[in-house]
């Protein structure tokens, strides 16, 4: 087990109180596993990804542990985490493409980054160039400004830079969302390539697009309203999901070949609960067609079949 | 290119919205020195009660076409006709009348509302410009009907600020606004791409239901699965040019142009892996590669190094209601007689 | 290292759908069409005190609790009141009455509250008249600049294209004109015809608007690309209606702050002009008081009541206005508010 998260709870401070964005999640990611983290807006997936590596700003650590390899990560201590960031674990944040300093050439930016990590950037330049080549970027890119690159190219450059020191864990936060369809495919396939070549041991790929996860992820973890709903191999989540939310979600996704006149799809009525004062028990019960009295008690996230976990009283 | 479309094969019903050789050129640089062609010689027709998907990646010109239809952006060349009337020259009152028939909904629900006013102010705006004489109760009734048509509960959405409503509610409110005007044509520009998966399908179903009222819809999107779900006709755009168009089933079932195949091969599907699909689509090895881009190694994907269609390429009808762009040589091989109507 | 507790013996066989009520669920993989009844409607709870307030009420709520705003506003309002009420207590004519005891400190006797100048003129009268005129300059000069800046900024930002290019050129030209040189030249030639501060204020207004126009143009530009403007056009609203009904309310905070800065700036500019002797000839202003004090060696001779009040007044009014602006920024920009 490369990454183990145990009962992690992270809230957001707001004027009105604490928003319970991540409310006690427990799961693990194996060596070599690409885990997709899926869910709709407000489910807590971005919070989870960011909490593991850079808990800052309004986020408030409440409890829980995150263990990478054999060492527990001091996620509550932003400065301590600096030792681990980029070396042991790395993140490609959601707006990485637009977050690059427009007045810095790519090469200079990488140099500064490596220097700040105490790494001699001259040592890494040949490897950097080799990896750029691998993802289809010419070496000239190092001499260009971000504005000269297209979205996909920037995304690939960021991917190479984030994994330069071969971290054990890579967290990719919505890296395909702003890209064209054909570029999305290239970037997603690149993630798998990185794993194959051993640049990264395991990955957490955060996205709202489950179909991309089906293509590249080994397992998918579905979140809802700050809690885990289901985790299973990608195939199982798509073809035989057990949690009602997952089932409703999968059945609401249009795909090529499905038409309105052929099979009319339906969405999920209602909206997720506000996390400022979340409801008792299962958070999906208001919208769940199978809810019954037991659902007033929170279901535990447990294994119902080898490699398949879910939090639903009906399934346990 | 109006030839193959307007013949007896189509049930003779008049087209609602028709584009004829529409082109859009932007001037760039100080005082307009350079030129950028966003849309090139696009022609198609949408009938009442029909949904047409306009599919393309960024830079394809799909949004520009939408804006031109809505008269938010001037047309450089060609004509856009609604119900037979040329709309590119309408002014003031005639333009306002046009707005009663044709409206649009855009991508970002939160950008579509003025943040400092309540969300239902969009209804009030319509009233003050188009229905100044309507009485209070009558107007409220109209709103009630429009909200019902988009399955929104008035008590949940009226008198609220945009930040108090969800993206799905906001988009549906905009569709209700368009219905207040009793429009006959709706331009939906990526209206669900910013919504959550579980609400997308509701809005999509709503659009499909509206065609039952005789509404014509232009559904602009980059997502092929959405286009496939609700449209009768599909247009595939690339860099301002139509590369393939026709009945949705035919375009998706029998994709002919290499770009269409590439797009279909890149869509992540829920039950088939990419390798499976690519094999099925057999993207030919003989696909012409833009050698310069390939050599520079700054290409994105095959989509980028696929050479753009030449200026002298033509549209050919390969089967009824299915048109594809070919180079003149390829076109001659398929159907020498069909290389009619040069399109550039 | 803690381990997750594994439940015992609960693993169900894969693929079975244990008895689920209201089926409509088939066991085919991939097809999970589920019937649902809509959930009961839950009332929406207000997340915080201000969640349900309109933008205006929310702003006022924060405005009345912002110390910087209140202090700045207090100072300016205080001086305004003095300017309005003060002249009633100034019984001596500030320019012509030389009956007072010369260079005397402040005294209550004969209403010489702020003492007299070496010529026997009443400093208090001079002060309150100057104060009034300072406000006049600020309001007119600031007002004229605000109006021009607003019109130019909105038009350039919304229309774009050639209109924008032309207005930009004009703005840049006026921006590059060295304001003081221009004012000095105009004032020198029009010396005799500048009667009162109004012409002076007008000239200041005509020359200090460019930065405001520039800033407003970029705000308008970015707002115009938002889709609610497209929607307003689709609703048949004319351009001017859109600018004033859709865009202006969104920048109202900016317009407000802009005016305050122009107000303060106009007072400072006028005082400087007056100090170097180019102000109106038929009246008395702060700048002129300072100039008189300076040339009368007030500092050297210790006539503090002569130069401190005008200087302090300018500093406090302009400073108060700027301070107010800082507070306003916090009120208008939710991200600056402390949690």
Short mmCIF file of C-alpha atoms in Angstrom, two decimals, chain A residues 40-41 224-225 245 268-274 279 283-284 286-287, chain B residues 156 164-169 172 196 198-199, chain C residues 39-40 42 44:
data_model
loop_
_atom_site.label_atom_id
_atom_site.label_comp_id
_atom_site.label_asym_id
_atom_site.label_seq_id
_atom_site.Cartn_x
_atom_site.Cartn_y
_atom_site.Cartn_z
CA UNK A 40 -19.79 16.32 -8.80
CA UNK A 41 -19.05 19.83 -7.70
CA UNK A 224 -20.61 12.47 -2.50
CA UNK A 225 -21.09 15.44 -0.18
CA UNK A 245 -25.67 7.38 -6.23
CA UNK A 268 -30.84 12.70 -10.22
CA UNK A 269 -33.59 14.88 -8.78
CA UNK A 270 -32.68 17.33 -6.04
CA UNK A 271 -29.35 18.81 -5.03
CA UNK A 272 -26.55 17.74 -2.70
CA UNK A 273 -26.96 18.86 0.91
CA UNK A 274 -25.30 22.03 2.15
CA UNK A 279 -27.88 16.10 7.62
CA UNK A 283 -25.97 12.22 3.01
CA UNK A 284 -27.60 10.81 -0.09
CA UNK A 286 -32.86 12.67 0.50
CA UNK A 287 -32.38 11.83 -3.15
CA UNK B 156 -37.72 27.84 -5.67
CA UNK B 164 -28.48 31.28 -4.53
CA UNK B 165 -29.41 29.06 -7.47
CA UNK B 166 -27.62 26.13 -9.06
CA UNK B 167 -26.11 26.13 -12.54
CA UNK B 168 -28.85 23.84 -13.83
CA UNK B 169 -31.60 26.09 -12.50
CA UNK B 172 -33.27 26.45 -17.35
CA UNK B 196 -22.75 18.72 -13.19
CA UNK B 198 -26.52 14.64 -13.02
CA UNK B 199 -28.15 17.91 -14.09
CA UNK C 39 -37.56 14.26 -2.77
CA UNK C 40 -39.52 16.43 -0.35
CA UNK C 42 -36.49 21.26 2.26
CA UNK C 44 -33.38 26.74 2.35
#
